[in-house]
PDB file of C-alpha atoms in Angstrom:
ATOM      1  CA  MET A   1      52.509  54.592  46.974  1.00 56.00           C
ATOM      2  CA  LYS A   2      49.092  56.203  47.720  1.00 57.00           C
ATOM      3  CA  ASN A   3      47.852  55.533  44.119  1.00 62.00           C
ATOM      4  CA  LYS A   4      48.870  51.878  44.477  1.00 60.00           C
ATOM      5  CA  SER A   5      46.913  51.433  47.699  1.00 67.00           C
ATOM      6  CA  ALA A   6      43.997  53.139  46.182  1.00 65.00           C
ATOM      7  CA  ALA A   7      44.074  50.771  43.213  1.00 66.00           C
ATOM      8  CA  VAL A   8      44.238  47.765  45.576  1.00 66.00           C
ATOM      9  CA  SER A   9      41.309  49.220  47.566  1.00 74.00           C
ATOM     10  CA  GLU A  10      39.229  49.578  44.413  1.00 76.00           C
ATOM     11  CA  LYS A  11      40.026  46.050  43.286  1.00 78.00           C
ATOM     12  CA  GLU A  12      38.903  44.676  46.575  1.00 80.00           C
ATOM     13  CA  LYS A  13      35.682  46.649  46.336  1.00 77.00           C
ATOM     14  CA  GLU A  14      35.062  45.180  42.867  1.00 79.00           C
ATOM     15  CA  GLN A  15      35.742  41.652  44.136  1.00 80.00           C
ATOM     16  CA  LYS A  16      33.283  42.055  47.033  1.00 80.00           C
ATOM     17  CA  LEU A  17      30.653  43.551  44.745  1.00 79.00           C
ATOM     18  CA  LYS A  18      31.032  40.621  42.384  1.00 78.00           C
ATOM     19  CA  ALA A  19      30.792  38.072  45.275  1.00 79.00           C
ATOM     20  CA  LEU A  20      27.674  39.871  46.600  1.00 78.00           C
ATOM     21  CA  ARG A  21      26.089  39.911  43.100  1.00 76.00           C
ATOM     22  CA  ARG A  22      26.767  36.138  42.749  1.00 75.00           C
ATOM     23  CA  ASP A  23      25.170  35.411  46.146  1.00 74.00           C
ATOM     24  CA  LEU A  24      22.026  37.526  45.227  1.00 72.00           C
ATOM     25  CA  GLU A  25      21.755  35.797  41.876  1.00 68.00           C
ATOM     26  CA  GLU A  26      21.913  32.334  43.489  1.00 68.00           C
ATOM     27  CA  LYS A  27      19.204  33.302  46.074  1.00 65.00           C
ATOM     28  CA  LEU A  28      17.013  34.671  43.291  1.00 60.00           C
ATOM     29  CA  GLU A  29      17.453  31.578  41.237  1.00 59.00           C
ATOM     30  CA  GLU A  30      16.240  29.446  44.155  1.00 58.00           C
ATOM     31  CA  GLN A  31      13.157  31.670  44.811  1.00 57.00           C
ATOM     32  CA  LEU A  32      11.964  32.850  41.314  1.00 53.00           C
ATOM     33  CA  PRO A  33      11.028  29.558  39.723  1.00 54.00           C
ATOM     34  CA  GLU A  34       8.365  28.795  42.386  1.00 52.00           C
ATOM     35  CA  GLU A  35       7.109  32.405  42.611  1.00 50.00           C
ATOM     36  CA  LEU A  36       6.678  32.562  38.794  1.00 52.00           C
ATOM     37  CA  LEU A  37       4.554  29.476  38.610  1.00 48.00           C
ATOM     38  CA  GLU A  38       0.747  29.665  38.163  1.00 50.00           C
ATOM     39  CA  PRO A  39      -1.064  29.520  41.508  1.00 49.00           C
ATOM     40  CA  LYS A  40      -2.593  26.006  40.918  1.00 49.00           C
ATOM     41  CA  ILE A  41       0.784  24.526  39.846  1.00 49.00           C
ATOM     42  CA  ARG A  42       2.626  26.450  42.584  1.00 49.00           C
ATOM     43  CA  VAL A  43       0.453  24.741  45.307  1.00 46.00           C
ATOM     44  CA  GLU A  44       1.375  21.326  43.760  1.00 53.00           C
ATOM     45  CA  VAL A  45       5.105  22.205  43.806  1.00 54.00           C
ATOM     46  CA  GLU A  46       4.978  23.522  47.354  1.00 56.00           C
ATOM     47  CA  LYS A  47       3.591  20.144  48.543  1.00 62.00           C
ATOM     48  CA  VAL A  48       6.968  18.627  47.733  1.00 63.00           C
ATOM     49  CA  ASP A  49       9.683  19.195  50.420  1.00 64.00           C
ATOM     50  CA  VAL A  50      12.729  19.988  48.321  1.00 62.00           C
ATOM     51  CA  ASN A  51      14.905  19.599  51.474  1.00 66.00           C
ATOM     52  CA  GLU A  52      13.645  16.125  52.133  1.00 70.00           C
ATOM     53  CA  LYS A  53      16.147  13.256  51.814  1.00 75.00           C
ATOM     54  CA  LEU A  54      14.982  11.024  49.024  1.00 76.00           C
ATOM     55  CA  GLU A  55      15.393   7.326  48.860  1.00 80.00           C
ATOM     56  CA  PRO A  56      18.037   6.330  46.269  1.00 80.00           C
ATOM     57  CA  ALA A  57      15.562   4.772  43.891  1.00 83.00           C
ATOM     58  CA  LYS A  58      13.359   7.927  43.936  1.00 84.00           C
ATOM     59  CA  ALA A  59      16.361  10.230  43.685  1.00 82.00           C
ATOM     60  CA  LYS A  60      17.461   8.352  40.573  1.00 85.00           C
ATOM     61  CA  ARG A  61      14.182   8.738  38.881  1.00 86.00           C
ATOM     62  CA  VAL A  62      13.924  12.487  39.762  1.00 86.00           C
ATOM     63  CA  ILE A  63      17.405  13.107  38.246  1.00 86.00           C
ATOM     64  CA  GLU A  64      16.421  11.080  35.195  1.00 87.00           C
ATOM     65  CA  ALA A  65      13.214  13.094  34.810  1.00 88.00           C
ATOM     66  CA  LEU A  66      15.216  16.355  35.077  1.00 87.00           C
ATOM     67  CA  LEU A  67      17.620  15.334  32.379  1.00 86.00           C
ATOM     68  CA  PHE A  68      14.804  14.168  30.191  1.00 87.00           C
ATOM     69  CA  ALA A  69      12.708  17.252  30.541  1.00 86.00           C
ATOM     70  CA  SER A  70      15.557  19.802  30.204  1.00 84.00           C
ATOM     71  CA  SER A  71      15.962  21.392  26.757  1.00 80.00           C
ATOM     72  CA  LYS A  72      19.739  21.897  27.418  1.00 84.00           C
ATOM     73  CA  PRO A  73      22.505  20.026  29.310  1.00 86.00           C
ATOM     74  CA  MET A  74      22.108  20.383  33.118  1.00 86.00           C
ATOM     75  CA  THR A  75      25.152  20.726  35.327  1.00 88.00           C
ATOM     76  CA  VAL A  76      25.417  18.939  38.675  1.00 87.00           C
ATOM     77  CA  GLN A  77      25.030  22.261  40.435  1.00 87.00           C
ATOM     78  CA  GLU A  78      21.777  23.069  38.552  1.00 87.00           C
ATOM     79  CA  ILE A  79      20.462  19.583  39.580  1.00 85.00           C
ATOM     80  CA  LYS A  80      21.531  20.256  43.235  1.00 85.00           C
ATOM     81  CA  LYS A  81      19.546  23.474  43.297  1.00 83.00           C
ATOM     82  CA  VAL A  82      16.492  21.506  42.646  1.00 81.00           C
ATOM     83  CA  MET A  83      17.314  18.540  44.871  1.00 81.00           C
ATOM     84  CA  ARG A  84      18.782  20.370  47.729  1.00 77.00           C
ATOM     85  CA  SER A  85      19.082  17.348  50.046  1.00 77.00           C
ATOM     86  CA  ALA A  86      21.433  15.583  47.551  1.00 80.00           C
ATOM     87  CA  SER A  87      25.182  16.191  47.424  1.00 83.00           C
ATOM     88  CA  ALA A  88      27.146  16.787  44.265  1.00 85.00           C
ATOM     89  CA  ARG A  89      28.900  13.428  44.704  1.00 86.00           C
ATOM     90  CA  GLU A  90      25.582  11.593  45.050  1.00 87.00           C
ATOM     91  CA  ILE A  91      24.146  13.303  41.878  1.00 87.00           C
ATOM     92  CA  GLN A  92      27.325  12.442  39.951  1.00 87.00           C
ATOM     93  CA  ASP A  93      27.000   8.760  41.104  1.00 88.00           C
ATOM     94  CA  VAL A  94      23.336   8.522  40.089  1.00 88.00           C
ATOM     95  CA  ILE A  95      24.118   9.963  36.654  1.00 88.00           C
ATOM     96  CA  GLU A  96      26.844   7.414  36.252  1.00 88.00           C
ATOM     97  CA  GLU A  97      24.497   4.623  37.358  1.00 88.00           C
ATOM     98  CA  LEU A  98      21.849   5.711  34.884  1.00 89.00           C
ATOM     99  CA  ARG A  99      24.405   5.814  32.113  1.00 87.00           C
ATOM    100  CA  GLN A 100      25.459   2.243  32.849  1.00 88.00           C
ATOM    101  CA  GLU A 101      21.795   1.125  33.153  1.00 88.00           C
ATOM    102  CA  TYR A 102      21.088   2.523  29.643  1.00 87.00           C
ATOM    103  CA  GLN A 103      24.182   0.895  28.236  1.00 85.00           C
ATOM    104  CA  GLU A 104      23.461  -2.485  29.636  1.00 84.00           C
ATOM    105  CA  SER A 105      19.772  -2.603  28.705  1.00 84.00           C
ATOM    106  CA  GLY A 106      20.566  -1.621  25.069  1.00 83.00           C
ATOM    107  CA  ARG A 107      18.279   1.447  25.136  1.00 84.00           C
ATOM    108  CA  SER A 108      18.109   3.710  22.091  1.00 82.00           C
ATOM    109  CA  PHE A 109      19.265   6.639  24.098  1.00 85.00           C
ATOM    110  CA  GLU A 110      22.217   7.489  26.451  1.00 86.00           C
ATOM    111  CA  ILE A 111      23.522  10.251  28.801  1.00 85.00           C
ATOM    112  CA  LEU A 112      26.113  12.475  27.221  1.00 84.00           C
ATOM    113  CA  GLU A 113      28.352  15.039  28.940  1.00 82.00           C
ATOM    114  CA  VAL A 114      28.179  18.277  26.915  1.00 81.00           C
ATOM    115  CA  ALA A 115      29.418  21.690  27.825  1.00 78.00           C
ATOM    116  CA  GLY A 116      30.022  20.758  31.439  1.00 81.00           C
ATOM    117  CA  GLY A 117      26.502  19.412  31.856  1.00 87.00           C
ATOM    118  CA  PHE A 118      24.606  16.175  31.190  1.00 88.00           C
ATOM    119  CA  GLU A 119      21.785  15.373  28.727  1.00 87.00           C
ATOM    120  CA  ILE A 120      19.834  12.424  27.550  1.00 85.00           C
ATOM    121  CA  ALA A 121      20.240  11.957  23.680  1.00 86.00           C
ATOM    122  CA  THR A 122      19.452   9.206  21.115  1.00 84.00           C
ATOM    123  CA  ARG A 123      22.352   7.095  20.052  1.00 82.00           C
ATOM    124  CA  LYS A 124      24.059   8.145  16.884  1.00 83.00           C
ATOM    125  CA  GLU A 125      23.193   4.776  15.100  1.00 83.00           C
ATOM    126  CA  TYR A 126      19.541   5.867  15.108  1.00 81.00           C
ATOM    127  CA  ALA A 127      20.337   9.174  13.468  1.00 82.00           C
ATOM    128  CA  PRO A 128      19.398   8.137   9.876  1.00 81.00           C
ATOM    129  CA  TRP A 129      15.801   7.302  10.955  1.00 81.00           C
ATOM    130  CA  ILE A 130      15.386  10.474  12.912  1.00 79.00           C
ATOM    131  CA  CYS A 131      16.813  12.541  10.226  1.00 79.00           C
ATOM    132  CA  ARG A 132      14.455  10.970   7.661  1.00 76.00           C
ATOM    133  CA  ALA A 133      11.409  11.646   9.905  1.00 74.00           C
ATOM    134  CA  ASP A 134      12.552  15.224  10.345  1.00 70.00           C
ATOM    135  CA  MET A 135      13.164  15.600   6.650  1.00 67.00           C
ATOM    136  CA  GLN A 136       9.665  14.335   5.826  1.00 63.00           C
ATOM    137  CA  LYS A 137       8.147  16.788   8.309  1.00 62.00           C
ATOM    138  CA  LYS A 138      10.160  19.699   6.845  1.00 58.00           C
ATOM    139  CA  ALA A 139       9.458  18.587   3.243  1.00 54.00           C
ATOM    140  CA  LYS A 140       5.654  18.577   3.912  1.00 56.00           C
ATOM    141  CA  GLN A 141       5.882  22.194   5.094  1.00 55.00           C
ATOM    142  CA  ALA A 142       8.211  23.065   2.273  1.00 54.00           C
ATOM    143  CA  THR A 143       5.952  21.476  -0.302  1.00 69.00           C
ATOM    144  CA  GLN A 144       2.933  23.524   0.669  1.00 75.00           C
ATOM    145  CA  SER A 145       5.092  26.771   0.652  1.00 78.00           C
ATOM    146  CA  ALA A 146       6.712  25.853  -2.640  1.00 82.00           C
ATOM    147  CA  LEU A 147       3.392  25.055  -4.366  1.00 82.00           C
ATOM    148  CA  GLU A 148       1.811  28.357  -3.121  1.00 84.00           C
ATOM    149  CA  THR A 149       4.892  30.271  -4.426  1.00 86.00           C
ATOM    150  CA  LEU A 150       4.883  28.484  -7.764  1.00 86.00           C
ATOM    151  CA  ALA A 151       1.157  29.129  -8.163  1.00 86.00           C
ATOM    152  CA  ILE A 152       1.617  32.840  -7.559  1.00 87.00           C
ATOM    153  CA  LEU A 153       4.546  32.958 -10.057  1.00 87.00           C
ATOM    154  CA  ALA A 154       2.744  30.877 -12.655  1.00 86.00           C
ATOM    155  CA  TYR A 155      -0.233  33.242 -12.803  1.00 87.00           C
ATOM    156  CA  LYS A 156       1.517  36.644 -12.087  1.00 87.00           C
ATOM    157  CA  GLN A 157       5.078  36.264 -13.329  1.00 86.00           C
ATOM    158  CA  PRO A 158       7.498  37.916 -13.446  1.00 91.00           C
ATOM    159  CA  LEU A 159       7.581  38.977  -9.872  1.00 92.00           C
ATOM    160  CA  THR A 160      10.196  40.204  -7.365  1.00 92.00           C
ATOM    161  CA  ARG A 161      10.661  38.393  -4.135  1.00 91.00           C
ATOM    162  CA  ALA A 162       9.106  41.304  -2.189  1.00 91.00           C
ATOM    163  CA  GLU A 163       5.972  41.048  -4.329  1.00 92.00           C
ATOM    164  CA  ILE A 164       5.658  37.297  -3.751  1.00 90.00           C
ATOM    165  CA  GLU A 165       6.116  37.911  -0.054  1.00 90.00           C
ATOM    166  CA  GLU A 166       3.459  40.627  -0.080  1.00 89.00           C
ATOM    167  CA  LEU A 167       1.016  38.312  -1.768  1.00 87.00           C
ATOM    168  CA  ARG A 168       1.847  35.313   0.530  1.00 85.00           C
ATOM    169  CA  GLY A 169       2.328  37.397   3.675  1.00 85.00           C
ATOM    170  CA  VAL A 170       5.444  35.435   4.793  1.00 85.00           C
ATOM    171  CA  ASP A 171       9.148  35.395   4.038  1.00 86.00           C
ATOM    172  CA  VAL A 172       9.950  33.407   0.905  1.00 85.00           C
ATOM    173  CA  SER A 173      13.738  33.691   0.650  1.00 83.00           C
ATOM    174  CA  GLY A 174      14.362  30.077   1.593  1.00 84.00           C
ATOM    175  CA  VAL A 175      11.548  28.797  -0.719  1.00 86.00           C
ATOM    176  CA  VAL A 176      12.712  30.851  -3.681  1.00 88.00           C
ATOM    177  CA  ALA A 177      16.266  29.573  -3.200  1.00 87.00           C
ATOM    178  CA  ASN A 178      14.932  25.990  -2.967  1.00 84.00           C
ATOM    179  CA  LEU A 179      12.868  26.256  -6.209  1.00 87.00           C
ATOM    180  CA  MET A 180      15.756  27.931  -8.048  1.00 88.00           C
ATOM    181  CA  GLU A 181      18.130  25.067  -6.957  1.00 86.00           C
ATOM    182  CA  ARG A 182      15.668  22.549  -8.338  1.00 84.00           C
ATOM    183  CA  GLY A 183      15.173  24.435 -11.636  1.00 86.00           C
ATOM    184  CA  PHE A 184      11.482  25.264 -11.256  1.00 87.00           C
ATOM    185  CA  ILE A 185      12.041  29.012 -11.290  1.00 90.00           C
ATOM    186  CA  LYS A 186      14.791  31.339 -12.675  1.00 91.00           C
ATOM    187  CA  ILE A 187      15.833  34.975 -12.702  1.00 92.00           C
ATOM    188  CA  VAL A 188      14.590  36.685 -15.858  1.00 92.00           C
ATOM    189  CA  GLY A 189      15.776  40.296 -15.225  1.00 91.00           C
ATOM    190  CA  LYS A 190      15.735  43.174 -12.859  1.00 91.00           C
ATOM    191  CA  LYS A 191      12.754  45.470 -12.007  1.00 91.00           C
ATOM    192  CA  GLU A 192      13.477  49.101 -12.804  1.00 90.00           C
ATOM    193  CA  ILE A 193      12.722  50.471  -9.348  1.00 91.00           C
ATOM    194  CA  PRO A 194      15.110  51.603  -6.540  1.00 90.00           C
ATOM    195  CA  GLY A 195      17.418  48.696  -5.648  1.00 89.00           C
ATOM    196  CA  ARG A 196      16.634  46.967  -8.966  1.00 91.00           C
ATOM    197  CA  PRO A 197      15.501  43.655  -7.392  1.00 92.00           C
ATOM    198  CA  PHE A 198      15.573  40.424  -9.306  1.00 92.00           C
ATOM    199  CA  LEU A 199      12.511  39.343 -11.211  1.00 94.00           C
ATOM    200  CA  TYR A 200      11.551  35.607 -10.999  1.00 94.00           C
ATOM    201  CA  ALA A 201       9.531  33.436 -13.449  1.00 92.00           C
ATOM    202  CA  THR A 202       8.824  29.647 -13.903  1.00 90.00           C
ATOM    203  CA  THR A 203      10.968  27.552 -16.169  1.00 89.00           C
ATOM    204  CA  GLU A 204      10.386  24.824 -18.755  1.00 88.00           C
ATOM    205  CA  LYS A 205      10.997  22.187 -16.067  1.00 86.00           C
ATOM    206  CA  PHE A 206       7.975  23.673 -14.193  1.00 85.00           C
ATOM    207  CA  LEU A 207       5.842  23.149 -17.308  1.00 84.00           C
ATOM    208  CA  GLU A 208       7.247  19.645 -17.921  1.00 83.00           C
ATOM    209  CA  HIS A 209       6.739  18.574 -14.254  1.00 80.00           C
ATOM    210  CA  PHE A 210       3.157  19.620 -14.150  1.00 77.00           C
ATOM    211  CA  GLY A 211       2.291  18.381 -17.692  1.00 79.00           C
ATOM    212  CA  LEU A 212       1.790  21.764 -19.397  1.00 80.00           C
ATOM    213  CA  ASN A 213       2.780  22.678 -22.939  1.00 79.00           C
ATOM    214  CA  SER A 214       2.853  26.422 -22.067  1.00 82.00           C
ATOM    215  CA  LEU A 215       1.517  28.877 -19.481  1.00 82.00           C
ATOM    216  CA  LYS A 216      -1.619  29.239 -21.693  1.00 80.00           C
ATOM    217  CA  ASP A 217      -2.577  25.714 -20.612  1.00 77.00           C
ATOM    218  CA  LEU A 218      -2.956  26.934 -17.021  1.00 78.00           C
ATOM    219  CA  PRO A 219      -6.609  26.674 -15.940  1.00 73.00           C
ATOM    220  CA  ASN A 220      -8.425  30.113 -15.801  1.00 71.00           C
ATOM    221  CA  ILE A 221      -9.041  31.122 -12.234  1.00 65.00           C
ATOM    222  CA  GLU A 222     -12.721  31.838 -13.003  1.00 67.00           C
ATOM    223  CA  GLU A 223     -13.028  28.287 -14.484  1.00 61.00           C
ATOM    224  CA  ILE A 224     -11.565  26.780 -11.413  1.00 59.00           C
ATOM    225  CA  ARG A 225     -14.023  28.687  -9.224  1.00 61.00           C
ATOM    226  CA  GLN A 226     -16.972  27.581 -11.345  1.00 63.00           C
ATOM    227  CA  LEU A 227     -15.857  23.936 -11.349  1.00 56.00           C
ATOM    228  CA  VAL A 228     -15.451  23.958  -7.585  1.00 52.00           C
ATOM    229  CA  GLU A 229     -18.823  25.463  -7.126  1.00 57.00           C
ATOM    230  CA  LYS A 230     -20.500  22.996  -9.536  1.00 56.00           C
ATOM    231  CA  SER A 231     -18.821  19.977  -7.861  1.00 51.00           C
ATOM    232  CA  VAL A 232     -20.198  20.761  -4.395  1.00 48.00           C
ATOM    233  CA  LYS A 233     -21.178  17.437  -2.806  1.00 47.00           C
ATOM    234  CA  ARG A 234     -24.891  16.704  -2.444  1.00 42.00           C
ATOM    235  CA  GLU A 235     -24.340  15.904   1.319  1.00 43.00           C
ATOM    236  CA  GLU A 236     -22.914  19.413   1.841  1.00 47.00           C
ATOM    237  CA  LEU A 237     -25.994  20.995   0.320  1.00 44.00           C
ATOM    238  CA  LEU A 238     -28.374  18.665   2.202  1.00 45.00           C
ATOM    239  CA  GLY A 239     -26.508  19.727   5.387  1.00 48.00           C
ATOM    240  CA  THR A 240     -28.577  22.967   5.238  1.00 44.00           C
ATOM    241  CA  GLN A 241     -31.692  20.840   5.700  1.00 45.00           C
ATOM    242  CA  LYS A 242     -30.158  19.031   8.702  1.00 43.00           C
ATOM    243  CA  LEU A 243     -29.156  22.415  10.344  1.00 44.00           C
ATOM    244  CA  VAL A 244     -32.733  23.625   9.921  1.00 44.00           C
ATOM    245  CA  GLU A 245     -34.221  20.412  11.299  1.00 46.00           C
ATOM    246  CA  ASN A 246     -31.969  20.587  14.419  1.00 49.00           C
ATOM    247  CA  GLN A 247     -33.280  23.951  15.432  1.00 48.00           C
ATOM    248  CA  PRO A 248     -35.046  24.024  18.860  1.00 50.00           C
ATOM    249  CA  GLU A 249     -38.843  23.713  18.605  1.00 50.00           C
ATOM    250  CA  PRO A 250     -40.905  26.891  19.332  1.00 48.00           C
ATOM    251  CA  SER A 251     -43.150  26.944  22.365  1.00 49.00           C
ATOM    252  CA  SER A 252     -46.476  27.977  20.782  1.00 48.00           C
ATOM    253  CA  GLU A 253     -48.457  25.697  18.512  1.00 47.00           C
ATOM    254  CA  SER A 254     -48.629  28.381  15.790  1.00 47.00           C
ATOM    255  CA  GLY A 255     -44.825  28.811  15.961  1.00 49.00           C
ATOM    256  CA  ALA A 256     -44.352  24.979  15.545  1.00 47.00           C
ATOM    257  CA  GLU A 257     -46.496  24.916  12.490  1.00 48.00           C
ATOM    258  CA  ALA A 258     -44.543  27.931  10.939  1.00 48.00           C
ATOM    259  CA  SER A 259     -41.308  26.160  11.807  1.00 50.00           C
ATOM    260  CA  ALA A 260     -42.445  22.971  10.230  1.00 48.00           C
ATOM    261  CA  SER A 261     -43.432  24.825   7.092  1.00 52.00           C
ATOM    262  CA  GLU A 262     -40.033  26.634   6.877  1.00 53.00           C
ATOM    263  CA  THR A 263     -38.216  23.375   7.507  1.00 50.00           C
ATOM    264  CA  ALA A 264     -40.082  21.657   4.673  1.00 49.00           C
ATOM    265  CA  GLN A 265     -39.474  24.553   2.313  1.00 55.00           C
ATOM    266  CA  ALA A 266     -35.795  24.768   3.247  1.00 51.00           C
ATOM    267  CA  GLY A 267     -35.338  20.990   2.791  1.00 51.00           C
ATOM    268  CA  GLU A 268     -37.113  21.106  -0.677  1.00 54.00           C
ATOM    269  CA  ASP A 269     -34.942  24.072  -1.713  1.00 56.00           C
ATOM    270  CA  ALA A 270     -31.774  22.321  -0.649  1.00 49.00           C
ATOM    271  CA  VAL A 271     -32.673  19.111  -2.547  1.00 45.00           C
ATOM    272  CA  ASN A 272     -33.580  21.192  -5.675  1.00 54.00           C
ATOM    273  CA  GLN A 273     -30.281  23.094  -5.379  1.00 53.00           C
ATOM    274  CA  ALA A 274     -28.365  19.778  -5.107  1.00 47.00           C
ATOM    275  CA  ALA A 275     -30.192  18.351  -8.056  1.00 48.00           C
ATOM    276  CA  ALA A 276     -29.589  21.542 -10.099  1.00 50.00           C
ATOM    277  CA  ALA A 277     -25.913  21.450  -9.251  1.00 48.00           C
ATOM    278  CA  GLU A 278     -25.529  17.800 -10.204  1.00 46.00           C
ATOM    279  CA  SER A 279     -27.440  18.236 -13.549  1.00 46.00           C
ATOM    280  CA  SER A 280     -25.446  21.418 -14.395  1.00 47.00           C
ATOM    281  CA  ILE A 281     -22.224  19.500 -14.603  1.00 45.00           C
ATOM    282  CA  GLY A 282     -22.292  16.797 -17.230  1.00 50.00           C
ATOM    283  CA  GLU A 283     -20.588  13.482 -17.102  1.00 55.00           C
ATOM    284  CA  GLU A 284     -17.819  14.618 -19.461  1.00 56.00           C
ATOM    285  CA  GLN A 285     -17.182  17.687 -17.406  1.00 56.00           C
ATOM    286  CA  GLN A 286     -17.094  15.670 -14.224  1.00 56.00           C
ATOM    287  CA  ASP A 287     -14.655  13.172 -15.971  1.00 62.00           C
ATOM    288  CA  GLU A 288     -12.417  16.037 -16.992  1.00 61.00           C
ATOM    289  CA  LEU A 289     -12.506  17.598 -13.467  1.00 57.00           C
ATOM    290  CA  ASP A 290     -11.666  14.220 -11.895  1.00 61.00           C
ATOM    291  CA  ALA A 291      -8.762  13.798 -14.330  1.00 63.00           C
ATOM    292  CA  GLU A 292      -7.396  17.291 -13.611  1.00 60.00           C
ATOM    293  CA  ILE A 293      -7.628  16.685  -9.890  1.00 57.00           C
ATOM    294  CA  GLU A 294      -5.930  13.287 -10.137  1.00 62.00           C
ATOM    295  CA  LYS A 295      -3.168  14.769 -12.405  1.00 61.00           C
ATOM    296  CA  ALA A 296      -2.566  17.655 -10.009  1.00 58.00           C
ATOM    297  CA  LEU A 297      -2.477  15.211  -7.007  1.00 57.00           C
ATOM    298  CA  LEU A 298       0.110  12.984  -8.773  1.00 60.00           C
ATOM    299  CA  ALA A 299       2.211  15.930  -9.650  1.00 60.00           C
ATOM    300  CA  GLU A 300       2.135  17.227  -6.103  1.00 58.00           C
ATOM    301  CA  GLU A 301       3.087  13.762  -4.796  1.00 59.00           C
ATOM    302  CA  ASP A 302       6.044  13.621  -7.211  1.00 62.00           C
ATOM    303  CA  PHE A 303       7.057  17.162  -6.208  1.00 60.00           C
ATOM    304  CA  GLU A 304       6.846  16.260  -2.471  1.00 57.00           C
ATOM    305  CA  GLU A 305       8.867  13.056  -3.012  1.00 58.00           C
ATOM    306  CA  GLU A 306      11.534  15.017  -4.870  1.00 57.00           C
ATOM    307  CA  LEU A 307      11.800  17.524  -1.957  1.00 55.00           C
ATOM    308  CA  ILE A 308      12.091  14.655   0.566  1.00 50.00           C
ATOM    309  CA  VAL A 309      14.777  12.874  -1.392  1.00 49.00           C
ATOM    310  CA  ASP A 310      16.788  15.981  -2.057  1.00 50.00           C
ATOM    311  CA  GLY A 311      16.619  17.291   1.541  1.00 47.00           C
ATOM    312  CA  GLU A 312      17.322  20.901   2.428  1.00 45.00           C
ATOM    313  CA  PRO A 313      18.912  23.346  -0.142  1.00 41.00           C
ATOM    314  CA  GLY A 314      22.673  22.919  -0.255  1.00 40.00           C
ATOM    315  CA  GLU A 315      22.453  19.655   1.791  1.00 42.00           C
ATOM    316  CA  GLN A 316      22.357  15.992   0.843  1.00 41.00           C
ATOM    317  CA  THR A 317      22.461  13.122   3.276  1.00 41.00           C
ATOM    318  CA  ASP A 318      24.187   9.897   2.547  1.00 45.00           C
ATOM    319  CA  GLU A 319      20.830   8.105   2.709  1.00 44.00           C
ATOM    320  CA  ALA A 320      19.378  10.441   0.097  1.00 41.00           C
ATOM    321  CA  ALA A 321      22.298   9.742  -2.133  1.00 41.00           C
ATOM    322  CA  GLU A 322      21.725   5.983  -1.827  1.00 42.00           C
ATOM    323  CA  ASP A 323      17.929   6.517  -2.613  1.00 44.00           C
ATOM    324  CA  ARG A 324      18.976   8.204  -5.826  1.00 39.00           C
TER     325      ARG A 324
END
């Protein structure tokens, strides 16, 4: 009997502690958000009397703003903590009024009840356009990552995933899976080191896509560097002259003469350098360079379009299927 009463007593203590903890958490939630704000913002927040009874129109817009700004569904109780003067019933009525307003006005968004809370979300009929925009954004990022990974593999293959990551400085597991799925790279063996990781290399599809007969047709890194250096725009070289000309004038007369002399010399050197750069690359070389650049750009556009149409690895939307 004594043990039973002791157990009941312990249970009551636990319940009281839980109730006390809940009360403390609620009080902290009410105080912390304002205390954690930056001083300037906090002053602006403190100017608003959260206990003031708002007019119905104002209350409706405040609740709408809260739902719009929240990154997750907000419950009636969470809204009530912000709008202390409003009752749960009033908040519920306002949400229902907003929902009806969106429905009647034919807006592209609506209020959904999710996980016991409410959130503003776009209507499902607009999902294809939103998904398309999101896919294009992801494809842009994926294209750059994929091209960098392909370039590293093309010049240094075969490589393990860890070696590619070491060269790029970022995780490439998703990019490697994407490129393998599209047939641009393949596994060519295992490296004889602890763990025996897979070795990756480019495929024939890679050569075909970028218009190469073999890996020997890849431009030499040194050749690329020289071509880039030789194709520097005249305006960029003449920019040196503009920088010199825009320097502040010296106070003394002799300093001014020296500055003018240096400016003239710098300008002449810049012009001579530009002329030398232009003359050092002949018309045929320039045409070849332009053709290579155009070819690379077209290949990149095709590659990007393929990523956009295909979507994420392992996924394919109905719209992408229709495009194909």
